[in-house]
mmCIF file of C-alpha atoms in Angstrom:
data_model
loop_
_atom_site.group_PDB
_atom_site.id
_atom_site.type_symbol
_atom_site.label_atom_id
_atom_site.label_comp_id
_atom_site.label_asym_id
_atom_site.label_seq_id
_atom_site.Cartn_x
_atom_site.Cartn_y
_atom_site.Cartn_z
ATOM 1 C CA MET L 1 15.082 -4.781 15.000
ATOM 2 C CA ARG L 2 11.317 -4.579 14.586
ATOM 3 C CA PHE L 3 9.522 -2.883 11.714
ATOM 4 C CA SER L 4 5.923 -1.691 11.655
ATOM 5 C CA SER L 5 3.222 -4.155 10.721
ATOM 6 C CA LYS L 6 1.881 -1.505 8.338
ATOM 7 C CA VAL L 7 4.987 -1.366 6.175
ATOM 8 C CA GLN L 8 5.446 -5.136 6.271
ATOM 9 C CA LYS L 9 2.019 -5.558 4.679
ATOM 10 C CA CYS L 10 3.180 -3.487 1.710
ATOM 11 C CA GLN L 11 4.602 -5.154 -1.374
ATOM 12 C CA LEU L 12 7.046 -3.991 -4.000
ATOM 13 C CA SER L 13 5.435 -2.343 -6.995
ATOM 14 C CA PRO L 14 4.691 -4.854 -9.794
ATOM 15 C CA VAL L 15 5.736 -2.100 -12.193
ATOM 16 C CA ARG L 16 9.236 -1.789 -10.715
ATOM 17 C CA LYS L 17 10.017 -5.012 -8.845
ATOM 18 C CA PHE L 18 11.830 -6.529 -11.839
ATOM 19 C CA ASN L 19 14.126 -3.536 -12.311
ATOM 20 C CA PRO L 20 17.207 -5.377 -10.902
ATOM 21 C CA CYS L 21 16.712 -8.131 -13.491
ATOM 22 C CA ALA L 22 16.238 -5.535 -16.205
ATOM 23 C CA GLU L 23 19.423 -3.729 -15.154
ATOM 24 C CA ALA L 24 21.340 -7.001 -15.291
ATOM 25 C CA ALA L 25 19.966 -7.743 -18.757
ATOM 26 C CA ALA L 26 20.888 -4.260 -19.952
ATOM 27 C CA ALA L 27 24.397 -4.669 -18.506
ATOM 28 C CA GLN L 28 24.745 -7.752 -20.717
ATOM 29 C CA GLY L 29 23.984 -5.588 -23.741
ATOM 30 C CA ARG L 30 20.323 -6.442 -24.303
ATOM 31 C CA MET L 31 17.834 -3.814 -25.405
ATOM 32 C CA ILE L 32 14.666 -3.922 -23.279
ATOM 33 C CA TYR L 33 11.331 -2.757 -24.644
ATOM 34 C CA HIS L 34 9.339 -1.313 -21.762
ATOM 35 C CA LEU L 35 5.629 -2.027 -21.566
ATOM 36 C CA ASN L 36 5.718 -2.037 -17.762
ATOM 37 C CA ILE L 37 5.627 1.603 -16.739
ATOM 38 C CA GLY L 38 3.322 4.497 -17.585
ATOM 39 C CA GLN L 39 6.125 6.848 -18.603
ATOM 40 C CA PRO L 40 4.990 8.447 -21.870
ATOM 41 C CA ASP L 41 7.426 9.541 -24.562
ATOM 42 C CA VAL L 42 5.067 12.394 -25.523
ATOM 43 C CA LYS L 43 6.845 15.761 -25.409
ATOM 44 C CA THR L 44 6.253 17.816 -22.272
ATOM 45 C CA PRO L 45 4.804 21.253 -23.158
ATOM 46 C CA GLU L 46 7.546 23.813 -23.701
ATOM 47 C CA ALA L 47 5.729 26.182 -21.337
ATOM 48 C CA PHE L 48 7.005 24.105 -18.414
ATOM 49 C CA TYR L 49 10.658 24.636 -19.309
ATOM 50 C CA GLU L 50 10.153 28.287 -20.221
ATOM 51 C CA ALA L 51 8.614 28.958 -16.807
ATOM 52 C CA ILE L 52 11.550 27.297 -15.060
ATOM 53 C CA ARG L 53 14.086 29.260 -17.122
ATOM 54 C CA ASP L 54 12.240 32.509 -16.412
ATOM 55 C CA PHE L 55 12.133 31.930 -12.635
ATOM 56 C CA LYS L 56 14.277 34.729 -11.237
ATOM 57 C CA ALA L 57 13.715 34.760 -7.463
ATOM 58 C CA GLU L 58 16.963 35.290 -5.573
ATOM 59 C CA THR L 59 15.916 32.739 -2.955
ATOM 60 C CA LEU L 60 14.053 29.522 -3.671
ATOM 61 C CA GLU L 61 11.511 29.798 -0.875
ATOM 62 C CA TYR L 62 8.915 27.402 0.473
ATOM 63 C CA ALA L 63 5.636 27.607 -1.394
ATOM 64 C CA PRO L 64 2.565 28.027 0.840
ATOM 65 C CA ALA L 65 1.501 24.673 2.298
ATOM 66 C CA PRO L 66 -1.813 24.630 0.362
ATOM 67 C CA GLY L 67 0.014 25.382 -2.872
ATOM 68 C CA LEU L 68 1.540 28.203 -4.884
ATOM 69 C CA PRO L 69 -1.234 30.714 -5.676
ATOM 70 C CA ALA L 70 -0.446 30.619 -9.404
ATOM 71 C CA HIS L 71 -0.829 26.851 -9.443
ATOM 72 C CA ILE L 72 -4.036 26.879 -7.407
ATOM 73 C CA GLU L 73 -5.533 29.487 -9.731
ATOM 74 C CA ALA L 74 -4.504 27.484 -12.801
ATOM 75 C CA VAL L 75 -6.163 24.330 -11.468
ATOM 76 C CA GLN L 76 -9.244 26.346 -10.539
ATOM 77 C CA ALA L 77 -9.479 27.718 -14.107
ATOM 78 C CA TYR L 78 -9.008 24.229 -15.595
ATOM 79 C CA TYR L 79 -11.939 22.859 -13.580
ATOM 80 C CA ALA L 80 -14.094 25.858 -14.427
ATOM 81 C CA LYS L 81 -13.824 24.799 -18.087
ATOM 82 C CA LEU L 82 -15.203 21.392 -17.033
ATOM 83 C CA GLY L 83 -18.155 23.103 -15.359
ATOM 84 C CA VAL L 84 -16.814 22.536 -11.840
ATOM 85 C CA LYS L 85 -16.783 25.739 -9.783
ATOM 86 C CA LEU L 86 -14.145 25.583 -7.071
ATOM 87 C CA ASP L 87 -13.081 27.968 -4.363
ATOM 88 C CA LYS L 88 -9.332 28.335 -3.967
ATOM 89 C CA ASP L 89 -9.461 26.529 -0.636
ATOM 90 C CA ASP L 90 -11.063 23.521 -2.379
ATOM 91 C CA ILE L 91 -7.635 22.736 -3.866
ATOM 92 C CA LEU L 92 -4.467 21.527 -2.138
ATOM 93 C CA ALA L 93 -1.210 21.020 -4.034
ATOM 94 C CA THR L 94 0.588 17.731 -3.430
ATOM 95 C CA SER L 95 3.765 16.005 -4.538
ATOM 96 C CA GLY L 96 2.053 14.098 -7.324
ATOM 97 C CA GLY L 97 -1.123 12.060 -7.266
ATOM 98 C CA GLY L 98 0.548 9.535 -4.969
ATOM 99 C CA GLU L 99 0.892 11.986 -2.099
ATOM 100 C CA ALA L 100 -2.672 13.143 -2.721
ATOM 101 C CA LEU L 101 -3.890 9.568 -2.246
ATOM 102 C CA GLU L 102 -1.687 9.062 0.805
ATOM 103 C CA PHE L 103 -3.090 12.165 2.495
ATOM 104 C CA ILE L 104 -6.702 11.409 1.538
ATOM 105 C CA LEU L 105 -6.616 7.897 2.965
ATOM 106 C CA ALA L 106 -4.855 9.110 6.101
ATOM 107 C CA CYS L 107 -7.794 11.469 6.620
ATOM 108 C CA ILE L 108 -10.624 8.981 6.115
ATOM 109 C CA LEU L 109 -9.300 5.596 7.299
ATOM 110 C CA ASP L 110 -8.717 4.312 10.827
ATOM 111 C CA GLU L 111 -7.361 0.949 11.950
ATOM 112 C CA GLY L 112 -9.531 -1.794 10.492
ATOM 113 C CA ASP L 113 -11.403 0.450 8.066
ATOM 114 C CA GLU L 114 -11.956 -0.674 4.492
ATOM 115 C CA LEU L 115 -12.009 1.020 1.136
ATOM 116 C CA LEU L 116 -13.893 -0.604 -1.736
ATOM 117 C CA VAL L 117 -11.874 -0.690 -4.960
ATOM 118 C CA PRO L 118 -12.740 -2.397 -8.268
ATOM 119 C CA GLU L 119 -10.185 -5.117 -8.937
ATOM 120 C CA PRO L 120 -7.710 -5.238 -10.638
ATOM 121 C CA TYR L 121 -6.513 -1.864 -9.370
ATOM 122 C CA TYR L 122 -3.453 0.370 -9.262
ATOM 123 C CA ALA L 123 -1.101 -1.550 -6.996
ATOM 124 C CA ASN L 124 0.007 1.415 -4.897
ATOM 125 C CA TYR L 125 -3.541 1.805 -3.550
ATOM 126 C CA ASN L 126 -2.620 -1.090 -1.255
ATOM 127 C CA THR L 127 0.410 0.762 0.090
ATOM 128 C CA PHE L 128 -1.501 3.952 0.825
ATOM 129 C CA ALA L 129 -4.361 2.073 2.505
ATOM 130 C CA TYR L 130 -2.038 -0.010 4.695
ATOM 131 C CA MET L 131 -0.041 3.031 5.790
ATOM 132 C CA ALA L 132 -3.295 4.677 6.875
ATOM 133 C CA GLY L 133 -4.160 1.631 8.980
ATOM 134 C CA GLY L 134 -6.907 0.396 6.668
ATOM 135 C CA LYS L 135 -7.049 -2.026 3.801
ATOM 136 C CA ILE L 136 -8.481 -2.475 0.339
ATOM 137 C CA HIS L 137 -11.657 -4.528 0.028
ATOM 138 C CA PRO L 138 -11.768 -5.528 -3.643
ATOM 139 C CA ILE L 139 -14.855 -5.446 -5.824
ATOM 140 C CA PRO L 140 -14.123 -8.416 -8.118
ATOM 141 C CA THR L 141 -14.434 -7.991 -11.860
ATOM 142 C CA SER L 142 -13.575 -10.327 -14.702
ATOM 143 C CA ALA L 143 -11.846 -10.142 -18.037
ATOM 144 C CA GLU L 144 -14.869 -11.886 -19.545
ATOM 145 C CA ASN L 145 -17.110 -8.865 -18.957
ATOM 146 C CA GLY L 146 -14.442 -6.277 -19.736
ATOM 147 C CA TYR L 147 -13.675 -5.564 -16.053
ATOM 148 C CA HIS L 148 -16.905 -3.582 -15.669
ATOM 149 C CA TYR L 149 -18.193 -3.094 -12.138
ATOM 150 C CA ALA L 150 -20.719 -0.243 -12.088
ATOM 151 C CA GLU L 151 -23.732 -2.271 -11.002
ATOM 152 C CA ARG L 152 -25.463 -2.293 -7.636
ATOM 153 C CA SER L 153 -25.355 -6.084 -7.528
ATOM 154 C CA LEU L 154 -21.547 -5.997 -7.853
ATOM 155 C CA ILE L 155 -20.870 -3.179 -5.386
ATOM 156 C CA GLU L 156 -23.434 -3.193 -2.566
ATOM 157 C CA PRO L 157 -22.819 -6.766 -1.298
ATOM 158 C CA HIS L 158 -19.293 -5.657 -0.345
ATOM 159 C CA ILE L 159 -20.384 -2.704 1.792
ATOM 160 C CA ASN L 160 -20.152 -3.482 5.510
ATOM 161 C CA ALA L 161 -19.713 -1.766 8.863
ATOM 162 C CA HIS L 162 -16.004 -1.175 8.153
ATOM 163 C CA THR L 163 -16.511 0.479 4.756
ATOM 164 C CA ARG L 164 -15.514 4.136 4.688
ATOM 165 C CA GLY L 165 -15.549 4.820 0.989
ATOM 166 C CA ILE L 166 -15.185 3.714 -2.606
ATOM 167 C CA LEU L 167 -11.984 4.438 -4.540
ATOM 168 C CA ILE L 168 -12.071 4.285 -8.316
ATOM 169 C CA SER L 169 -9.775 5.204 -11.163
ATOM 170 C CA ASN L 170 -11.675 6.711 -14.106
ATOM 171 C CA PRO L 171 -10.437 6.099 -16.765
ATOM 172 C CA GLY L 172 -9.096 2.954 -15.209
ATOM 173 C CA ASN L 173 -5.563 1.934 -14.413
ATOM 174 C CA PRO L 174 -4.826 -0.916 -15.184
ATOM 175 C CA THR L 175 -7.909 -1.841 -17.232
ATOM 176 C CA GLY L 176 -8.693 1.189 -19.376
ATOM 177 C CA VAL L 177 -12.356 0.985 -18.347
ATOM 178 C CA VAL L 178 -14.276 4.265 -18.697
ATOM 179 C CA LEU L 179 -17.487 4.894 -16.772
ATOM 180 C CA THR L 180 -20.516 6.248 -18.626
ATOM 181 C CA ARG L 181 -22.378 9.208 -17.183
ATOM 182 C CA GLU L 182 -25.095 6.829 -16.036
ATOM 183 C CA GLU L 183 -22.559 4.634 -14.255
ATOM 184 C CA MET L 184 -21.022 7.665 -12.560
ATOM 185 C CA ARG L 185 -24.479 8.646 -11.371
ATOM 186 C CA LEU L 186 -25.103 5.147 -10.009
ATOM 187 C CA ILE L 187 -21.873 5.172 -7.974
ATOM 188 C CA ALA L 188 -22.694 8.635 -6.657
ATOM 189 C CA ASP L 189 -26.123 7.380 -5.533
ATOM 190 C CA ILE L 190 -24.544 4.409 -3.749
ATOM 191 C CA VAL L 191 -22.086 6.524 -1.748
ATOM 192 C CA LYS L 192 -24.864 8.931 -0.801
ATOM 193 C CA GLU L 193 -27.229 6.168 0.300
ATOM 194 C CA HIS L 194 -24.559 4.378 2.353
ATOM 195 C CA ASP L 195 -22.922 7.499 3.840
ATOM 196 C CA LEU L 196 -19.530 6.903 2.192
ATOM 197 C CA PHE L 197 -16.747 8.949 0.654
ATOM 198 C CA LEU L 198 -16.034 8.640 -3.064
ATOM 199 C CA VAL L 199 -12.345 9.012 -3.898
ATOM 200 C CA ALA L 200 -12.102 9.532 -7.652
ATOM 201 C CA ASP L 201 -8.644 9.159 -9.185
ATOM 202 C CA GLU L 202 -9.078 11.118 -12.420
ATOM 203 C CA VAL L 203 -5.485 11.628 -13.528
ATOM 204 C CA TYR L 204 -6.220 10.108 -16.983
ATOM 205 C CA ARG L 205 -9.324 12.241 -17.588
ATOM 206 C CA GLU L 206 -8.240 13.533 -21.011
ATOM 207 C CA PHE L 207 -7.598 10.095 -22.472
ATOM 208 C CA ILE L 208 -11.001 8.770 -23.555
ATOM 209 C CA TYR L 209 -11.277 7.322 -27.066
ATOM 210 C CA ASP L 210 -14.986 7.103 -27.909
ATOM 211 C CA ASP L 211 -15.553 10.857 -28.439
ATOM 212 C CA GLU L 212 -17.487 11.174 -25.190
ATOM 213 C CA PRO L 213 -16.944 14.588 -23.575
ATOM 214 C CA MET L 214 -14.646 14.635 -20.564
ATOM 215 C CA GLY L 215 -16.457 14.098 -17.314
ATOM 216 C CA SER L 216 -15.636 14.442 -13.633
ATOM 217 C CA PHE L 217 -17.310 13.287 -10.451
ATOM 218 C CA GLY L 218 -16.755 16.860 -9.330
ATOM 219 C CA GLU L 219 -19.674 17.877 -11.544
ATOM 220 C CA LEU L 220 -22.204 16.041 -9.345
ATOM 221 C CA GLU L 221 -23.473 18.739 -7.026
ATOM 222 C CA ASP L 222 -25.574 16.522 -4.758
ATOM 223 C CA VAL L 223 -22.482 14.591 -3.601
ATOM 224 C CA LYS L 224 -19.990 17.450 -3.585
ATOM 225 C CA ASP L 225 -19.341 16.938 0.137
ATOM 226 C CA ARG L 226 -18.512 13.247 -0.455
ATOM 227 C CA VAL L 227 -16.397 13.416 -3.616
ATOM 228 C CA ILE L 228 -12.619 13.766 -3.230
ATOM 229 C CA LEU L 229 -10.740 14.103 -6.508
ATOM 230 C CA VAL L 230 -7.157 13.051 -7.112
ATOM 231 C CA ASP L 231 -5.449 14.924 -9.917
ATOM 232 C CA SER L 232 -1.956 15.316 -11.339
ATOM 233 C CA VAL L 233 0.063 16.877 -14.157
ATOM 234 C CA SER L 234 2.081 13.676 -14.644
ATOM 235 C CA LYS L 235 0.077 12.063 -17.414
ATOM 236 C CA ARG L 236 -2.080 15.021 -18.503
ATOM 237 C CA PHE L 237 1.014 16.922 -19.656
ATOM 238 C CA SER L 238 3.501 14.036 -19.920
ATOM 239 C CA ALA L 239 5.385 15.552 -16.993
ATOM 240 C CA CYS L 240 5.801 12.591 -14.640
ATOM 241 C CA GLY L 241 9.002 13.943 -13.120
ATOM 242 C CA ALA L 242 7.419 17.239 -12.104
ATOM 243 C CA ARG L 243 5.612 15.572 -9.151
ATOM 244 C CA VAL L 244 2.730 18.010 -8.881
ATOM 245 C CA GLY L 245 -0.721 16.764 -7.967
ATOM 246 C CA SER L 246 -3.856 18.017 -6.284
ATOM 247 C CA ILE L 247 -6.459 17.073 -3.710
ATOM 248 C CA ILE L 248 -9.741 18.637 -4.773
ATOM 249 C CA CYS L 249 -12.790 18.571 -2.521
ATOM 250 C CA ARG L 250 -15.646 20.916 -1.625
ATOM 251 C CA ASN L 251 -16.063 19.403 1.843
ATOM 252 C CA LYS L 252 -14.540 22.145 3.984
ATOM 253 C CA GLU L 253 -14.146 19.924 7.054
ATOM 254 C CA PHE L 254 -12.240 17.318 5.089
ATOM 255 C CA MET L 255 -9.963 19.945 3.543
ATOM 256 C CA ALA L 256 -9.194 21.385 6.969
ATOM 257 C CA GLU L 257 -7.967 17.943 8.064
ATOM 258 C CA ALA L 258 -5.954 17.399 4.876
ATOM 259 C CA LEU L 259 -4.320 20.802 5.295
ATOM 260 C CA LYS L 260 -2.720 19.542 8.513
ATOM 261 C CA LEU L 261 -0.825 16.941 6.490
ATOM 262 C CA CYS L 262 0.140 19.479 3.835
ATOM 263 C CA GLN L 263 1.554 21.721 6.549
ATOM 264 C CA GLY L 264 3.358 18.758 8.082
ATOM 265 C CA ARG L 265 5.289 18.124 4.888
ATOM 266 C CA LEU L 266 5.755 21.900 4.474
ATOM 267 C CA CYS L 267 5.032 22.274 0.746
ATOM 268 C CA SER L 268 4.986 20.757 -2.682
ATOM 269 C CA ALA L 269 8.076 21.789 -4.685
ATOM 270 C CA THR L 270 7.950 25.487 -5.566
ATOM 271 C CA ILE L 271 9.689 25.234 -8.940
ATOM 272 C CA ASP L 272 7.560 22.304 -10.087
ATOM 273 C CA GLN L 273 4.391 24.228 -9.252
ATOM 274 C CA VAL L 274 5.639 27.202 -11.272
ATOM 275 C CA GLY L 275 6.067 24.943 -14.294
ATOM 276 C CA ALA L 276 2.753 23.175 -13.724
ATOM 277 C CA ALA L 277 0.871 26.469 -13.573
ATOM 278 C CA ALA L 278 2.425 27.512 -16.870
ATOM 279 C CA MET L 279 1.289 24.292 -18.554
ATOM 280 C CA TYR L 280 -2.276 24.668 -17.322
ATOM 281 C CA ARG L 281 -2.352 28.266 -18.602
ATOM 282 C CA SER L 282 -0.787 27.605 -21.987
ATOM 283 C CA VAL L 283 -2.274 24.421 -23.395
ATOM 284 C CA THR L 284 -5.393 24.457 -25.537
ATOM 285 C CA PRO L 285 -8.071 21.867 -26.366
ATOM 286 C CA ASP L 286 -6.097 21.216 -29.559
ATOM 287 C CA TYR L 287 -3.167 20.018 -27.453
ATOM 288 C CA PHE L 288 -5.294 17.458 -25.634
ATOM 289 C CA LYS L 289 -6.932 16.319 -28.877
ATOM 290 C CA ALA L 290 -3.570 15.732 -30.525
ATOM 291 C CA VAL L 291 -2.261 13.751 -27.556
ATOM 292 C CA ARG L 292 -5.484 11.747 -27.270
ATOM 293 C CA ASP L 293 -5.389 10.933 -30.999
ATOM 294 C CA GLU L 294 -1.804 9.750 -30.655
ATOM 295 C CA TYR L 295 -2.643 7.438 -27.763
ATOM 296 C CA LYS L 296 -5.604 6.076 -29.690
ATOM 297 C CA LYS L 297 -3.257 5.165 -32.563
ATOM 298 C CA ARG L 298 -0.966 3.457 -30.079
ATOM 299 C CA ARG L 299 -3.852 1.561 -28.524
ATOM 300 C CA ASP L 300 -5.018 0.406 -31.948
ATOM 301 C CA THR L 301 -1.488 -0.695 -32.820
ATOM 302 C CA VAL L 302 -1.201 -2.814 -29.680
ATOM 303 C CA VAL L 303 -4.660 -4.305 -30.240
ATOM 304 C CA GLU L 304 -3.713 -5.186 -33.821
ATOM 305 C CA GLU L 305 -0.430 -6.816 -32.832
ATOM 306 C CA LEU L 306 -1.861 -8.705 -29.850
ATOM 307 C CA GLY L 307 -4.544 -10.068 -32.157
ATOM 308 C CA LYS L 308 -1.814 -11.876 -34.066
ATOM 309 C CA LEU L 309 -0.615 -13.830 -31.006
ATOM 310 C CA PRO L 310 -2.179 -17.282 -30.500
ATOM 311 C CA GLY L 311 -4.028 -17.774 -27.224
ATOM 312 C CA VAL L 312 -3.772 -14.151 -26.063
ATOM 313 C CA LYS L 313 -7.023 -12.647 -24.733
ATOM 314 C CA PHE L 314 -7.866 -9.026 -23.977
ATOM 315 C CA ASP L 315 -10.587 -6.412 -23.941
ATOM 316 C CA VAL L 316 -10.059 -3.231 -25.950
ATOM 317 C CA PRO L 317 -9.587 -0.351 -23.459
ATOM 318 C CA ASP L 318 -11.744 2.768 -23.766
ATOM 319 C CA GLY L 319 -9.390 5.136 -21.955
ATOM 320 C CA ALA L 320 -6.117 5.825 -20.146
ATOM 321 C CA PHE L 321 -3.168 4.055 -21.798
ATOM 322 C CA TYR L 322 -3.142 0.656 -20.123
ATOM 323 C CA MET L 323 -4.729 -2.699 -20.783
ATOM 324 C CA MET L 324 -4.906 -6.032 -19.020
ATOM 325 C CA VAL L 325 -3.983 -8.999 -21.193
ATOM 326 C CA THR L 326 -4.326 -12.728 -20.467
ATOM 327 C CA LEU L 327 -1.386 -14.747 -21.784
ATOM 328 C CA PRO L 328 -1.303 -18.480 -22.674
ATOM 329 C CA VAL L 329 1.251 -19.297 -19.951
ATOM 330 C CA ASP L 330 1.181 -20.878 -16.505
ATOM 331 C CA ASP L 331 2.545 -17.822 -14.682
ATOM 332 C CA ALA L 332 3.266 -14.320 -15.989
ATOM 333 C CA GLU L 333 5.910 -13.622 -13.321
ATOM 334 C CA LYS L 334 7.850 -16.738 -14.315
ATOM 335 C CA LEU L 335 7.580 -15.623 -17.927
ATOM 336 C CA GLN L 336 8.924 -12.193 -16.993
ATOM 337 C CA TYR L 337 11.983 -13.705 -15.316
ATOM 338 C CA PHE L 338 12.514 -15.869 -18.408
ATOM 339 C CA LEU L 339 12.260 -12.871 -20.727
ATOM 340 C CA LEU L 340 14.811 -10.890 -18.731
ATOM 341 C CA GLU L 341 17.217 -13.677 -17.783
ATOM 342 C CA GLU L 342 17.137 -16.155 -20.673
ATOM 343 C CA PHE L 343 15.346 -14.846 -23.734
ATOM 344 C CA GLU L 344 16.501 -12.520 -26.462
ATOM 345 C CA ASP L 345 15.751 -11.951 -30.122
ATOM 346 C CA ASN L 346 18.527 -10.123 -31.978
ATOM 347 C CA GLY L 347 19.715 -8.830 -28.622
ATOM 348 C CA GLU L 348 16.288 -7.545 -27.586
ATOM 349 C CA THR L 349 13.658 -8.516 -25.038
ATOM 350 C CA VAL L 350 10.535 -7.069 -23.422
ATOM 351 C CA MET L 351 9.226 -6.140 -19.982
ATOM 352 C CA TYR L 352 5.642 -5.720 -18.677
ATOM 353 C CA ALA L 353 3.920 -5.564 -15.286
ATOM 354 C CA PRO L 354 2.682 -9.005 -14.102
ATOM 355 C CA GLY L 355 -1.025 -8.930 -13.373
ATOM 356 C CA SER L 356 -0.979 -10.533 -9.931
ATOM 357 C CA GLY L 357 0.369 -7.312 -8.431
ATOM 358 C CA PHE L 358 -2.899 -5.579 -9.291
ATOM 359 C CA TYR L 359 -4.999 -7.951 -7.169
ATOM 360 C CA ALA L 360 -5.526 -8.166 -3.420
ATOM 361 C CA ASP L 361 -4.779 -11.896 -3.511
ATOM 362 C CA PRO L 362 -1.447 -12.540 -5.299
ATOM 363 C CA ASP L 363 -2.771 -15.891 -6.455
ATOM 364 C CA ASP L 364 -5.188 -14.027 -8.726
ATOM 365 C CA GLY L 365 -4.198 -12.645 -12.103
ATOM 366 C CA ARG L 366 -1.308 -15.085 -12.455
ATOM 367 C CA CYS L 367 -1.705 -15.327 -16.223
ATOM 368 C CA GLU L 368 -2.473 -11.642 -16.749
ATOM 369 C CA VAL L 369 -0.179 -8.713 -17.480
ATOM 370 C CA ARG L 370 -0.642 -4.969 -17.640
ATOM 371 C CA ILE L 371 0.651 -3.339 -20.789
ATOM 372 C CA ALA L 372 1.317 0.401 -20.946
ATOM 373 C CA TYR L 373 1.126 1.671 -24.531
ATOM 374 C CA VAL L 374 3.066 4.884 -23.967
ATOM 375 C CA HIS L 375 5.655 4.581 -26.751
ATOM 376 C CA ASN L 376 5.473 5.209 -30.480
ATOM 377 C CA CYS L 377 3.760 2.704 -32.751
ATOM 378 C CA GLU L 378 6.949 1.240 -34.228
ATOM 379 C CA TYR L 379 8.306 0.622 -30.727
ATOM 380 C CA LEU L 380 5.041 -1.033 -29.678
ATOM 381 C CA ARG L 381 4.929 -3.314 -32.725
ATOM 382 C CA ARG L 382 8.383 -4.642 -31.947
ATOM 383 C CA ALA L 383 7.582 -4.977 -28.235
ATOM 384 C CA ILE L 384 4.501 -7.116 -28.924
ATOM 385 C CA GLU L 385 6.427 -9.161 -31.471
ATOM 386 C CA LEU L 386 9.045 -9.859 -28.795
ATOM 387 C CA LEU L 387 6.310 -10.792 -26.341
ATOM 388 C CA GLY L 388 4.879 -13.328 -28.782
ATOM 389 C CA ARG L 389 8.272 -14.856 -29.515
ATOM 390 C CA GLY L 390 9.094 -14.925 -25.811
ATOM 391 C CA ILE L 391 5.846 -16.736 -24.970
ATOM 392 C CA ALA L 392 6.577 -19.337 -27.648
ATOM 393 C CA ALA L 393 10.142 -19.895 -26.386
ATOM 394 C CA TYR L 394 8.950 -20.118 -22.762
ATOM 395 C CA ASN L 395 6.278 -22.673 -23.558
ATOM 396 C CA ARG L 396 8.701 -24.725 -25.659
ATOM 397 C CA LYS L 397 11.072 -24.839 -22.712
ATOM 398 C CA ARG L 398 8.197 -26.097 -20.529
ATOM 399 C CA GLY L 399 7.306 -28.701 -23.128
ATOM 400 C CA VAL L 400 3.931 -27.119 -23.875
#
């Protein structure tokens, strides 16, 4: 039987592709420290669970296709505090940020179209672009300059007749790069001058560690018809399983097209939107400060422990809760198999996301890994210790 060329271009997620090996290791009694997936252990706000418990409707009905009014209003109020004035029809509820991206790219890409994305990038961007008929055109960056890309000389040479937009994650996944206000302005100018869309994945907006105020591309009025925001409660409220996201855009024509897709999938889950609305209404700036301070401690712990490992190179991330790390090995995927299939220290081993999965060309990033620092500091110290011991054992086996 024949499968579509679109789906055959897609690859397994580098975050989850080693799960069968991990399950086998766990079945053998080994404890696995997870640095591979952005699943925080931070407590989800109690308001979410209270709202679910208090839901008393006799029938669990479809929510409206654009989103439950309470959720739309809560998102609208959240953005108002950022200085972004939105109409209710500027917001569409989605099943997480992933569906938001899928719908956005389906609206703006045709067969053969390209989307510029700074590389390395969130691996699922590839999947969403391929399923829309387009593809990612990477903007190369390097570990040597901290994966920074917000320069005309690095972006404009990649714009061509097939380019439909620029997609960025700010703060960055997997690099932790945070754009300055000046860099945001530069990217906005480029999309305006070249008649492009700007898709801004801002799901990690709260997690910036240099005391800069939160910023959003939605604040830039002169490109409001070009900016499409991707948002989600997953990381903001440590509620990954709720699967509630948003498409946010003040381009009415674009939103009319995206609404077709929202109607086609009927609705985002009613109950999840009820809980999401409650979280938006209940949390205060103190909540975000406490969570941000905790992630900063975790980042600093990982930086400290990585600094003890010979030959390991990295740039200190400014935001989100990920970092790219270069390891002194020949191949990070081979090391990952070794760690899960052969290595253990007191019955424990470690798992990360190999870096090659975050590049357009799988031959790139072979010695890099993405680390997610989403667990408590004690957990992270042991995980990095295991990584160092695993690297040493792997290289000894190779005779290095």
